[in-house]
Amino acid sequence: MNYQYRKAPNPTEFSVFTGLGTAALDLKTLARDVPCQAACPAKTDVPAYIALISRGENEAAYRVNQEDNVFPGVLGRVCTKPCEAACRYAWTNAEGPVQICHLKRSAADRLKTPPTPLPPWFQETGRRVAVVGGGPAGLTAARELRRYGHRVTLFEREDHLGGMMVDGIPSFRLPLPTIEQEIKLITDSGIDVRLGSDVDRSGLAKLLESYDAVCVATGTMKAKSLDLPGIDGAEVIPGLRFMKQYNAGVVKSMKGDVVVIGGGFTAVDCARSCARAARRIVGADDRVTIAYRRTEHHMAAEMDELEEIRLENIDVRTLVTPVKAKVENGSLRSVVFQRNVMGDDGSDAGKPRIVPIPGSEFELPCSHLIVAIGQDAETEILPEGIALADRQQTAEPKLFVTGDFLTGSLDVIHAVADGKSVADEIDRFLVGEVRKKFHVSIELIDNDGETGRFRDHDLQEAPAMPLRSIVERAVGNAEVEKGLSDEATRVASSRCYLCNHKFEINQDSCIHCDWCIDVAPRDCIKKVSRLFVDEVGSPREYVQTDVAAEATYIYIDSDNCIRCGKCLRVCPTGAITMRKMERTACCSTKNAAGEVRWERLTARLDERKAARGRT
Amino acid sequence: MQRRLQFLRRSEDEDIKDAGLVLDFDEMARKGVMSKEEKNVAKWYGIYASRQPGNHMARIVIPGGVLTSTQARNIAKVSEKFAMGKLNITTRTSIQLHWLKLGSLADIMRALADEGSTTRHGCGDVTRNVTACPLAETCRYRRFNVLPFAQRTARRLGDSHDLDNLPRKFKISYSGCGAGCAQPFINCVGAIAVGGREGSEEPRGFKVVIGGGMGATPFIAKELFSFVPAERMVDLTRAIALLFRDHGDRFNRSKARLKYVVERYGIERCREIVIENLRAEGVSTEGFVVEGFREADASYPDRPLAEEDTVGTDGSVTLRIMVPKGEMGHRQLKRVAELSEIYGDQRVRTTNRQNLELHGIPKENAEEVKREIRKIGLGTTGFYGLRDIVPCVGTTYCPKAVSETRALYDLLQPLVAQPKYAGIEKAAVINITGCPNSCSPYRIADIGFRGSRIREELGSTEGYEVTLGGTPERLGEVFGEFKRDDCPGVVEKILDTFIALRSEAESLSDCVLRVGAEPFKKAVYE
């Protein structure tokens, strides 16, 4: 008799049960299941480090961040948090996302042993690379190139490294020691640093001659100008210049009203710095006003920071555009603004359109006008005939560009991501092959589905970041955000769903008893009649049913899974497994037959370490 | 409902139990609803939710499976009034009433209590109905009558309120000899009478095995003591219950049963804890033999229950009553109770194959009583054989079930009743369970069926995992998975192959043990 029944396929979201997943499906599953990591430009393994923090393993958590995003202490304070916007809490919980950024800082602030530079991945290649620009993108590129085994020289115009991290961000948001410590971790890995080296076009030409590759990461340092009738520009202070002076301690105090034009991070930082310089935050009469042409929702700052801005007695005027300035006796007296209204449709370079309101002009008195409407790259450095395109490698094969210099002003996390990717490109250019690639390491966790999470963890209130009082903020540049307490760190870290754990039902073992559905803490397991997968086999849609005969599959919807493991524990047939996935850097090896195999880079490093121990 | 965040590593059931195990069924009747927590605690009162929304099941506890005829009549009356006239006998010798409405539950408990019956501890994380071999009192192979021990154990543990909140259910059975008709090896505690036959000077005692159980992961119990003096057997059950209470997993209910404690700790460590528990309660362990106790006469038949019309040690006949699917009507039970009064010992006994027994029937009345039984639609032959198929209630009532076990029962009955199988009728038993909980212990039957759904190209259909070669001491091996309508064909092939391969009078499971499953697989799949 033929009792081999025809069945619908047994879907699985990994190409292998355990081991290294090298298929497109594996990367897709990781990206879909771990949205924070997918959203992070630097692909930081967020659930991995949050799990470590919740266990008090701050050194290990820091190491994960150091590996992925280079500047954990910095980004734990000033990251723009694309991960939090993507966090699954955003659509499954009323308490807001897991405070990923704050947690990163919690680990960085609690290190008992100082961090050390990361080890190289490959042996010395003897190739020489020049990196121009010591900001986050340049520093990251330098570190990664060094790990590839290349000799790296880093040229920086200023007398210090750090770029915008040091010059552009006020120390009450990002203290200097934090930046310096993390820069040292990079330079200590064996990078030749040349401070005070202003590389211009001719200098770059020389570097191109003497190095195997050159990477320009000089950022955007040229302020965009604002043509405002009534002034010739001398009265206008570019935002970045103001921040640089403020951070250098040149701006001691200010007198008179200040207007800051712009809605980006620099505008907000300028205003907050002015408020301190003017002692405005404790109620001095001089006004500090941010004027922005769109609404608060279109500003770079988050609502939390805007709230702090108001507490610091900074006025935020939105939907206003400056139309002219008034100067009396050689001194700036006021700026005239026109009101705007949001346009119904259309967009202006990716932002909503605004429409000026005729006759709505009004005058805002001011003694200082800071314009922070963005910066451009100093492209004059590029050799003649070489223009910026959308690639990191330029028309001159040895010349690469990255970071803000290529993309325009973004933020630290994007600069880090760019620095990592340009290092990969430069290595491929120098060596002629892809030596490092990311695959997905898949590990079976055979512990009855215990992640340590219960439904209770989801229902906790997100702890608030403790802030320095307004009175304290007025004195010096003490950091406003004090960092989460131990207890708050414990609560915040235990909220994480640990999305890197994948619960999956082997449909060949499932008997449709529905016991998992009965114990499910939310609507995470469903009877499904049809499951639609995309071209790589990743489930995209399903048709749910309540009728046993129509149920082809019992399906765990990872989007709603809270990783509590109850389904696995109750499953009578062992059909449910829990596997942990991790984005893993791999290198390729070829066997005698010329077949390429991928192995984990960390495994290779461990082997090397063990070999050193033996000798 | 509001909740208190506790982050305790324990199951939600433990929270509920901690809040109290007492319910007011009259109040629930007034409210008209039972909360999730109340549903959980209702199990301690023997009340379960039924598959049919709004309906409940009550499980009447019958220690040792012995009802007085008055109790049987009363249960029939309660069934008629509240349970649509139906009642079901279980494999733990209890009786279940279905179709009960919330508003009637308190009245049902009161009505049962009128004649000394109770549903208390019918379910829940407590010592469940303590069972004994169906023929405990009169079996000619027994060492001694174990029924009083079962009843005393039920009383002692039921009255021990410090054992009201165990990690999971706790099951105890007493067998009169090594044949193990009370299935000692699949109970948490299996007590097997050794020594002390009437007329012998050998001391009476029990071999005690613990940590057995069916469910999703079946375990065969391990020997705790090879001899325990009979007078301290009940004390020992309490000491084992304390071991379970204190060391069972209270987080993962799927791994909470005593069998997992034994697996985790090992039998030696369990024995140490049990001995500590005994000493703490002032019970001597003198005379306990850990291993190596040998009876003077260790003989017993392989399947005593397969014998028809057993004549007891008192010279009277034990008449067994086949209850198809374990379900009967209230009139049938009432008539059986009457027959026990007219001809028997005024007792009605329930068996772990979901049948009934009448004891003490004078030989001369046996045929007449059988006729009376057949008149009410119940059977008098085929016990512990191919036709004595034991299905759980399946999707007919049970919310946990996956398959309609009774439908398979109906498909198999005509098949196994064929004359060609007359010669092997007593050589194999079939158990059908609707889900992995194994209320009908399918893994210890010669042929076992466990309900499942089989995935199709679109949707799914009812099916069964089939196991082959189980005995009360040995688990059957998984044979294959088949759609329900294919199962009769599979059974026919297995039985035909068995006839062809059978050596002398061996059972199907012994045949499988001897020749392996391959010849059977070949016959089925080719």
PDB file of N, CA, C and O in Angstrom, chain A residues 1 3, chain B residues 386 412 415-416 420-421 424 427-430 445-449 465-469 477-480 482 486-502 507-509 511-512 515-525:
ATOM      1  N   MET A   1       0.862  -1.205   0.000  1.00  0.00           N
ATOM      2  CA  MET A   1       0.000   0.000   0.000  1.00  0.00           C
ATOM      3  C   MET A   1       0.889   1.242   0.000  1.00  0.00           C
ATOM      4  O   MET A   1       1.962   1.243   0.576  1.00  0.00           O
ATOM      5  N   TYR A   3       1.362   4.476   1.561  1.00  0.00           N
ATOM      6  CA  TYR A   3       0.984   5.389   2.648  1.00  0.00           C
ATOM      7  C   TYR A   3       1.922   6.586   2.697  1.00  0.00           C
ATOM      8  O   TYR A   3       2.066   7.220   3.732  1.00  0.00           O
TER       9      TYR A   3
ATOM     10  N   LEU B 386      -8.680  -8.536  21.315  1.00  0.00           N
ATOM     11  CA  LEU B 386      -8.772  -7.643  20.165  1.00  0.00           C
ATOM     12  C   LEU B 386     -10.018  -6.769  20.162  1.00  0.00           C
ATOM     13  O   LEU B 386      -9.984  -5.622  19.727  1.00  0.00           O
ATOM     14  N   LEU B 412     -12.662  -0.063  13.498  1.00  0.00           N
ATOM     15  CA  LEU B 412     -11.848  -1.246  13.795  1.00  0.00           C
ATOM     16  C   LEU B 412     -12.675  -2.433  14.281  1.00  0.00           C
ATOM     17  O   LEU B 412     -12.300  -3.590  14.061  1.00  0.00           O
ATOM     18  N   LEU B 415     -13.584  -5.100  11.851  1.00  0.00           N
ATOM     19  CA  LEU B 415     -12.367  -5.737  11.330  1.00  0.00           C
ATOM     20  C   LEU B 415     -11.883  -6.816  12.284  1.00  0.00           C
ATOM     21  O   LEU B 415     -11.644  -7.969  11.886  1.00  0.00           O
ATOM     22  N   VAL B 416     -11.745  -6.453  13.566  1.00  0.00           N
ATOM     23  CA  VAL B 416     -11.161  -7.407  14.516  1.00  0.00           C
ATOM     24  C   VAL B 416     -12.132  -8.513  14.904  1.00  0.00           C
ATOM     25  O   VAL B 416     -11.733  -9.535  15.464  1.00  0.00           O
ATOM     26  N   LYS B 420     -11.436 -14.848  11.109  1.00  0.00           N
ATOM     27  CA  LYS B 420     -10.027 -15.231  10.891  1.00  0.00           C
ATOM     28  C   LYS B 420      -9.141 -14.837  12.067  1.00  0.00           C
ATOM     29  O   LYS B 420      -8.033 -15.331  12.211  1.00  0.00           O
ATOM     30  N   TYR B 421      -9.663 -13.926  12.881  1.00  0.00           N
ATOM     31  CA  TYR B 421      -8.848 -13.495  14.013  1.00  0.00           C
ATOM     32  C   TYR B 421      -9.239 -14.173  15.328  1.00  0.00           C
ATOM     33  O   TYR B 421      -8.728 -13.810  16.387  1.00  0.00           O
ATOM     34  N   ILE B 424      -6.394 -15.469  17.429  1.00  0.00           N
ATOM     35  CA  ILE B 424      -5.466 -14.541  18.080  1.00  0.00           C
ATOM     36  C   ILE B 424      -6.214 -13.507  18.912  1.00  0.00           C
ATOM     37  O   ILE B 424      -5.662 -12.483  19.299  1.00  0.00           O
ATOM     38  N   ALA B 427      -4.562 -12.418  21.942  1.00  0.00           N
ATOM     39  CA  ALA B 427      -3.108 -12.239  21.831  1.00  0.00           C
ATOM     40  C   ALA B 427      -2.724 -10.801  21.559  1.00  0.00           C
ATOM     41  O   ALA B 427      -1.544 -10.503  21.399  1.00  0.00           O
ATOM     42  N   ALA B 428      -3.702  -9.920  21.508  1.00  0.00           N
ATOM     43  CA  ALA B 428      -3.361  -8.518  21.235  1.00  0.00           C
ATOM     44  C   ALA B 428      -4.462  -7.607  21.748  1.00  0.00           C
ATOM     45  O   ALA B 428      -5.642  -7.965  21.699  1.00  0.00           O
ATOM     46  N   VAL B 429      -4.046  -6.463  22.259  1.00  0.00           N
ATOM     47  CA  VAL B 429      -5.034  -5.441  22.634  1.00  0.00           C
ATOM     48  C   VAL B 429      -4.713  -4.152  21.872  1.00  0.00           C
ATOM     49  O   VAL B 429      -3.569  -3.915  21.477  1.00  0.00           O
ATOM     50  N   ILE B 430      -5.779  -3.380  21.693  1.00  0.00           N
ATOM     51  CA  ILE B 430      -5.646  -2.128  20.940  1.00  0.00           C
ATOM     52  C   ILE B 430      -6.125  -0.974  21.825  1.00  0.00           C
ATOM     53  O   ILE B 430      -7.212  -1.040  22.393  1.00  0.00           O
ATOM     54  N   ALA B 445       0.068  -0.872  24.650  1.00  0.00           N
ATOM     55  CA  ALA B 445      -0.824  -1.839  23.990  1.00  0.00           C
ATOM     56  C   ALA B 445      -0.063  -2.497  22.838  1.00  0.00           C
ATOM     57  O   ALA B 445       0.891  -1.934  22.311  1.00  0.00           O
ATOM     58  N   ASP B 446      -0.517  -3.690  22.457  1.00  0.00           N
ATOM     59  CA  ASP B 446       0.132  -4.363  21.322  1.00  0.00           C
ATOM     60  C   ASP B 446       0.075  -3.470  20.089  1.00  0.00           C
ATOM     61  O   ASP B 446       1.055  -3.326  19.368  1.00  0.00           O
ATOM     62  N   ILE B 447      -1.102  -2.881  19.867  1.00  0.00           N
ATOM     63  CA  ILE B 447      -1.228  -1.892  18.796  1.00  0.00           C
ATOM     64  C   ILE B 447      -1.786  -0.619  19.436  1.00  0.00           C
ATOM     65  O   ILE B 447      -2.832  -0.650  20.088  1.00  0.00           O
ATOM     66  N   GLY B 448      -1.082   0.455  19.278  1.00  0.00           N
ATOM     67  CA  GLY B 448      -1.524   1.716  19.876  1.00  0.00           C
ATOM     68  C   GLY B 448      -1.774   2.763  18.808  1.00  0.00           C
ATOM     69  O   GLY B 448      -1.087   2.799  17.783  1.00  0.00           O
ATOM     70  N   PHE B 449      -2.772   3.572  19.038  1.00  0.00           N
ATOM     71  CA  PHE B 449      -3.068   4.682  18.123  1.00  0.00           C
ATOM     72  C   PHE B 449      -3.043   5.980  18.913  1.00  0.00           C
ATOM     73  O   PHE B 449      -3.654   6.069  19.968  1.00  0.00           O
ATOM     74  N   GLU B 465      -0.794   8.247  14.788  1.00  0.00           N
ATOM     75  CA  GLU B 465       0.511   7.603  14.874  1.00  0.00           C
ATOM     76  C   GLU B 465       0.252   6.214  15.438  1.00  0.00           C
ATOM     77  O   GLU B 465      -0.454   6.075  16.441  1.00  0.00           O
ATOM     78  N   VAL B 466       0.809   5.223  14.797  1.00  0.00           N
ATOM     79  CA  VAL B 466       0.589   3.840  15.232  1.00  0.00           C
ATOM     80  C   VAL B 466       1.861   3.329  15.895  1.00  0.00           C
ATOM     81  O   VAL B 466       2.962   3.535  15.382  1.00  0.00           O
ATOM     82  N   THR B 467       1.674   2.707  17.057  1.00  0.00           N
ATOM     83  CA  THR B 467       2.820   2.079  17.713  1.00  0.00           C
ATOM     84  C   THR B 467       2.561   0.578  17.805  1.00  0.00           C
ATOM     85  O   THR B 467       1.402   0.138  17.828  1.00  0.00           O
ATOM     86  N   LEU B 468       3.616  -0.173  17.882  1.00  0.00           N
ATOM     87  CA  LEU B 468       3.497  -1.628  17.818  1.00  0.00           C
ATOM     88  C   LEU B 468       4.369  -2.266  18.891  1.00  0.00           C
ATOM     89  O   LEU B 468       5.513  -1.846  19.107  1.00  0.00           O
ATOM     90  N   GLY B 469       3.814  -3.251  19.582  1.00  0.00           N
ATOM     91  CA  GLY B 469       4.644  -4.080  20.455  1.00  0.00           C
ATOM     92  C   GLY B 469       4.714  -3.651  21.903  1.00  0.00           C
ATOM     93  O   GLY B 469       5.634  -4.053  22.613  1.00  0.00           O
ATOM     94  N   GLU B 477       6.927   0.596  19.891  1.00  0.00           N
ATOM     95  CA  GLU B 477       7.721   1.479  19.041  1.00  0.00           C
ATOM     96  C   GLU B 477       6.837   2.105  17.970  1.00  0.00           C
ATOM     97  O   GLU B 477       5.863   1.495  17.506  1.00  0.00           O
ATOM     98  N   VAL B 478       7.207   3.310  17.572  1.00  0.00           N
ATOM     99  CA  VAL B 478       6.417   3.996  16.540  1.00  0.00           C
ATOM    100  C   VAL B 478       6.549   3.230  15.228  1.00  0.00           C
ATOM    101  O   VAL B 478       7.650   2.921  14.773  1.00  0.00           O
ATOM    102  N   PHE B 479       5.399   2.949  14.640  1.00  0.00           N
ATOM    103  CA  PHE B 479       5.349   2.131  13.433  1.00  0.00           C
ATOM    104  C   PHE B 479       5.139   2.993  12.193  1.00  0.00           C
ATOM    105  O   PHE B 479       5.685   2.734  11.131  1.00  0.00           O
ATOM    106  N   GLY B 480       4.339   4.023  12.328  1.00  0.00           N
ATOM    107  CA  GLY B 480       4.072   4.898  11.181  1.00  0.00           C
ATOM    108  C   GLY B 480       2.934   5.834  11.498  1.00  0.00           C
ATOM    109  O   GLY B 480       2.362   5.791  12.584  1.00  0.00           O
ATOM    110  N   PHE B 482      -0.704   7.308   9.856  1.00  0.00           N
ATOM    111  CA  PHE B 482      -1.676   6.966   8.814  1.00  0.00           C
ATOM    112  C   PHE B 482      -2.939   7.797   8.961  1.00  0.00           C
ATOM    113  O   PHE B 482      -3.344   8.146  10.073  1.00  0.00           O
ATOM    114  N   ASP B 486      -7.257   4.887   6.617  1.00  0.00           N
ATOM    115  CA  ASP B 486      -6.287   3.855   6.237  1.00  0.00           C
ATOM    116  C   ASP B 486      -5.983   2.917   7.404  1.00  0.00           C
ATOM    117  O   ASP B 486      -5.393   1.847   7.206  1.00  0.00           O
ATOM    118  N   CYS B 487      -6.368   3.327   8.612  1.00  0.00           N
ATOM    119  CA  CYS B 487      -5.981   2.549   9.797  1.00  0.00           C
ATOM    120  C   CYS B 487      -6.510   1.110   9.798  1.00  0.00           C
ATOM    121  O   CYS B 487      -5.769   0.185  10.154  1.00  0.00           O
ATOM    122  N   PRO B 488      -7.774   0.878   9.417  1.00  0.00           N
ATOM    123  CA  PRO B 488      -8.230  -0.522   9.410  1.00  0.00           C
ATOM    124  C   PRO B 488      -7.361  -1.396   8.504  1.00  0.00           C
ATOM    125  O   PRO B 488      -7.010  -2.531   8.870  1.00  0.00           O
ATOM    126  N   GLY B 489      -6.996  -0.875   7.348  1.00  0.00           N
ATOM    127  CA  GLY B 489      -6.149  -1.632   6.422  1.00  0.00           C
ATOM    128  C   GLY B 489      -4.803  -1.953   7.044  1.00  0.00           C
ATOM    129  O   GLY B 489      -4.264  -3.055   6.890  1.00  0.00           O
ATOM    130  N   VAL B 490      -4.269  -0.990   7.781  1.00  0.00           N
ATOM    131  CA  VAL B 490      -2.969  -1.187   8.426  1.00  0.00           C
ATOM    132  C   VAL B 490      -3.086  -2.265   9.507  1.00  0.00           C
ATOM    133  O   VAL B 490      -2.256  -3.172   9.595  1.00  0.00           O
ATOM    134  N   VAL B 491      -4.154  -2.190  10.308  1.00  0.00           N
ATOM    135  CA  VAL B 491      -4.349  -3.184  11.375  1.00  0.00           C
ATOM    136  C   VAL B 491      -4.518  -4.579  10.769  1.00  0.00           C
ATOM    137  O   VAL B 491      -3.956  -5.565  11.263  1.00  0.00           O
ATOM    138  N   GLU B 492      -5.257  -4.651   9.689  1.00  0.00           N
ATOM    139  CA  GLU B 492      -5.478  -5.955   9.049  1.00  0.00           C
ATOM    140  C   GLU B 492      -4.156  -6.553   8.591  1.00  0.00           C
ATOM    141  O   GLU B 492      -3.883  -7.743   8.830  1.00  0.00           O
ATOM    142  N   LYS B 493      -3.317  -5.741   7.983  1.00  0.00           N
ATOM    143  CA  LYS B 493      -2.014  -6.239   7.525  1.00  0.00           C
ATOM    144  C   LYS B 493      -1.167  -6.698   8.707  1.00  0.00           C
ATOM    145  O   LYS B 493      -0.488  -7.731   8.645  1.00  0.00           O
ATOM    146  N   ILE B 494      -1.212  -5.929   9.786  1.00  0.00           N
ATOM    147  CA  ILE B 494      -0.412  -6.289  10.962  1.00  0.00           C
ATOM    148  C   ILE B 494      -0.898  -7.614  11.539  1.00  0.00           C
ATOM    149  O   ILE B 494      -0.103  -8.520  11.844  1.00  0.00           O
ATOM    150  N   LEU B 495      -2.215  -7.753  11.673  1.00  0.00           N
ATOM    151  CA  LEU B 495      -2.746  -8.974  12.270  1.00  0.00           C
ATOM    152  C   LEU B 495      -2.529 -10.185  11.374  1.00  0.00           C
ATOM    153  O   LEU B 495      -2.207 -11.285  11.853  1.00  0.00           O
ATOM    154  N   ASP B 496      -2.689  -9.985  10.071  1.00  0.00           N
ATOM    155  CA  ASP B 496      -2.450 -11.101   9.139  1.00  0.00           C
ATOM    156  C   ASP B 496      -0.995 -11.549   9.220  1.00  0.00           C
ATOM    157  O   ASP B 496      -0.689 -12.745   9.210  1.00  0.00           O
ATOM    158  N   THR B 497      -0.105 -10.572   9.298  1.00  0.00           N
ATOM    159  CA  THR B 497       1.327 -10.899   9.398  1.00  0.00           C
ATOM    160  C   THR B 497       1.602 -11.622  10.714  1.00  0.00           C
ATOM    161  O   THR B 497       2.384 -12.577  10.768  1.00  0.00           O
ATOM    162  N   PHE B 498       0.936 -11.152  11.752  1.00  0.00           N
ATOM    163  CA  PHE B 498       1.091 -11.790  13.069  1.00  0.00           C
ATOM    164  C   PHE B 498       0.673 -13.258  13.014  1.00  0.00           C
ATOM    165  O   PHE B 498       1.389 -14.150  13.502  1.00  0.00           O
ATOM    166  N   ILE B 499      -0.456 -13.512  12.382  1.00  0.00           N
ATOM    167  CA  ILE B 499      -0.917 -14.904  12.280  1.00  0.00           C
ATOM    168  C   ILE B 499       0.139 -15.746  11.562  1.00  0.00           C
ATOM    169  O   ILE B 499       0.455 -16.862  11.968  1.00  0.00           O
ATOM    170  N   ALA B 500       0.707 -15.158  10.517  1.00  0.00           N
ATOM    171  CA  ALA B 500       1.691 -15.902   9.730  1.00  0.00           C
ATOM    172  C   ALA B 500       2.978 -16.150  10.507  1.00  0.00           C
ATOM    173  O   ALA B 500       3.620 -17.195  10.343  1.00  0.00           O
ATOM    174  N   LEU B 501       3.327 -15.219  11.361  1.00  0.00           N
ATOM    175  CA  LEU B 501       4.622 -15.312  12.038  1.00  0.00           C
ATOM    176  C   LEU B 501       4.530 -15.857  13.445  1.00  0.00           C
ATOM    177  O   LEU B 501       5.551 -16.153  14.069  1.00  0.00           O
ATOM    178  N   ARG B 502       3.325 -15.998  13.949  1.00  0.00           N
ATOM    179  CA  ARG B 502       3.140 -16.312  15.367  1.00  0.00           C
ATOM    180  C   ARG B 502       3.751 -17.665  15.723  1.00  0.00           C
ATOM    181  O   ARG B 502       3.629 -18.642  14.993  1.00  0.00           O
ATOM    182  N   SER B 507       2.003 -13.518  22.314  1.00  0.00           N
ATOM    183  CA  SER B 507       1.203 -12.320  22.053  1.00  0.00           C
ATOM    184  C   SER B 507       1.824 -11.559  20.887  1.00  0.00           C
ATOM    185  O   SER B 507       2.978 -11.814  20.506  1.00  0.00           O
ATOM    186  N   LEU B 508       1.068 -10.595  20.364  1.00  0.00           N
ATOM    187  CA  LEU B 508       1.596  -9.801  19.250  1.00  0.00           C
ATOM    188  C   LEU B 508       2.869  -9.068  19.678  1.00  0.00           C
ATOM    189  O   LEU B 508       3.860  -9.031  18.930  1.00  0.00           O
ATOM    190  N   SER B 509       2.852  -8.509  20.886  1.00  0.00           N
ATOM    191  CA  SER B 509       4.031  -7.741  21.317  1.00  0.00           C
ATOM    192  C   SER B 509       5.250  -8.652  21.468  1.00  0.00           C
ATOM    193  O   SER B 509       6.370  -8.250  21.126  1.00  0.00           O
ATOM    194  N   CYS B 511       5.736 -11.328  19.752  1.00  0.00           N
ATOM    195  CA  CYS B 511       6.126 -11.660  18.377  1.00  0.00           C
ATOM    196  C   CYS B 511       6.968 -10.526  17.777  1.00  0.00           C
ATOM    197  O   CYS B 511       7.994 -10.769  17.147  1.00  0.00           O
ATOM    198  N   VAL B 512       6.542  -9.287  18.020  1.00  0.00           N
ATOM    199  CA  VAL B 512       7.285  -8.130  17.509  1.00  0.00           C
ATOM    200  C   VAL B 512       8.672  -8.081  18.151  1.00  0.00           C
ATOM    201  O   VAL B 512       9.670  -7.800  17.495  1.00  0.00           O
ATOM    202  N   VAL B 515      10.660 -10.960  16.325  1.00  0.00           N
ATOM    203  CA  VAL B 515      11.030 -10.854  14.899  1.00  0.00           C
ATOM    204  C   VAL B 515      11.319  -9.424  14.455  1.00  0.00           C
ATOM    205  O   VAL B 515      11.796  -9.186  13.354  1.00  0.00           O
ATOM    206  N   GLY B 516      11.010  -8.466  15.322  1.00  0.00           N
ATOM    207  CA  GLY B 516      11.206  -7.067  14.940  1.00  0.00           C
ATOM    208  C   GLY B 516      10.013  -6.527  14.157  1.00  0.00           C
ATOM    209  O   GLY B 516       9.115  -7.292  13.769  1.00  0.00           O
ATOM    210  N   ALA B 517      10.025  -5.225  13.926  1.00  0.00           N
ATOM    211  CA  ALA B 517       8.878  -4.597  13.259  1.00  0.00           C
ATOM    212  C   ALA B 517       8.955  -4.683  11.742  1.00  0.00           C
ATOM    213  O   ALA B 517       7.958  -4.464  11.043  1.00  0.00           O
ATOM    214  N   GLU B 518      10.121  -5.036  11.234  1.00  0.00           N
ATOM    215  CA  GLU B 518      10.329  -4.990   9.780  1.00  0.00           C
ATOM    216  C   GLU B 518       9.336  -5.819   8.984  1.00  0.00           C
ATOM    217  O   GLU B 518       8.755  -5.332   8.012  1.00  0.00           O
ATOM    218  N   PRO B 519       9.122  -7.108   9.358  1.00  0.00           N
ATOM    219  CA  PRO B 519       8.168  -7.893   8.557  1.00  0.00           C
ATOM    220  C   PRO B 519       6.782  -7.243   8.514  1.00  0.00           C
ATOM    221  O   PRO B 519       6.077  -7.317   7.499  1.00  0.00           O
ATOM    222  N   PHE B 520       6.417  -6.589   9.598  1.00  0.00           N
ATOM    223  CA  PHE B 520       5.108  -5.939   9.653  1.00  0.00           C
ATOM    224  C   PHE B 520       5.102  -4.709   8.741  1.00  0.00           C
ATOM    225  O   PHE B 520       4.136  -4.443   8.033  1.00  0.00           O
ATOM    226  N   LYS B 521       6.196  -3.975   8.764  1.00  0.00           N
ATOM    227  CA  LYS B 521       6.290  -2.782   7.916  1.00  0.00           C
ATOM    228  C   LYS B 521       6.244  -3.177   6.439  1.00  0.00           C
ATOM    229  O   LYS B 521       5.589  -2.536   5.633  1.00  0.00           O
ATOM    230  N   LYS B 522       6.952  -4.265   6.158  1.00  0.00           N
ATOM    231  CA  LYS B 522       6.987  -4.741   4.780  1.00  0.00           C
ATOM    232  C   LYS B 522       5.568  -5.072   4.315  1.00  0.00           C
ATOM    233  O   LYS B 522       5.149  -4.702   3.221  1.00  0.00           O
ATOM    234  N   ALA B 523       4.856  -5.758   5.184  1.00  0.00           N
ATOM    235  CA  ALA B 523       3.488  -6.154   4.823  1.00  0.00           C
ATOM    236  C   ALA B 523       2.601  -4.933   4.621  1.00  0.00           C
ATOM    237  O   ALA B 523       1.753  -4.916   3.724  1.00  0.00           O
ATOM    238  N   VAL B 524       2.787  -3.923   5.436  1.00  0.00           N
ATOM    239  CA  VAL B 524       1.920  -2.752   5.360  1.00  0.00           C
ATOM    240  C   VAL B 524       2.262  -1.874   4.169  1.00  0.00           C
ATOM    241  O   VAL B 524       1.381  -1.423   3.436  1.00  0.00           O
ATOM    242  N   TYR B 525       3.527  -1.661   3.956  1.00  0.00           N
ATOM    243  CA  TYR B 525       3.912  -0.677   2.940  1.00  0.00           C
ATOM    244  C   TYR B 525       4.055  -1.256   1.535  1.00  0.00           C
ATOM    245  O   TYR B 525       4.090  -0.506   0.568  1.00  0.00           O
TER     246      TYR B 525
END
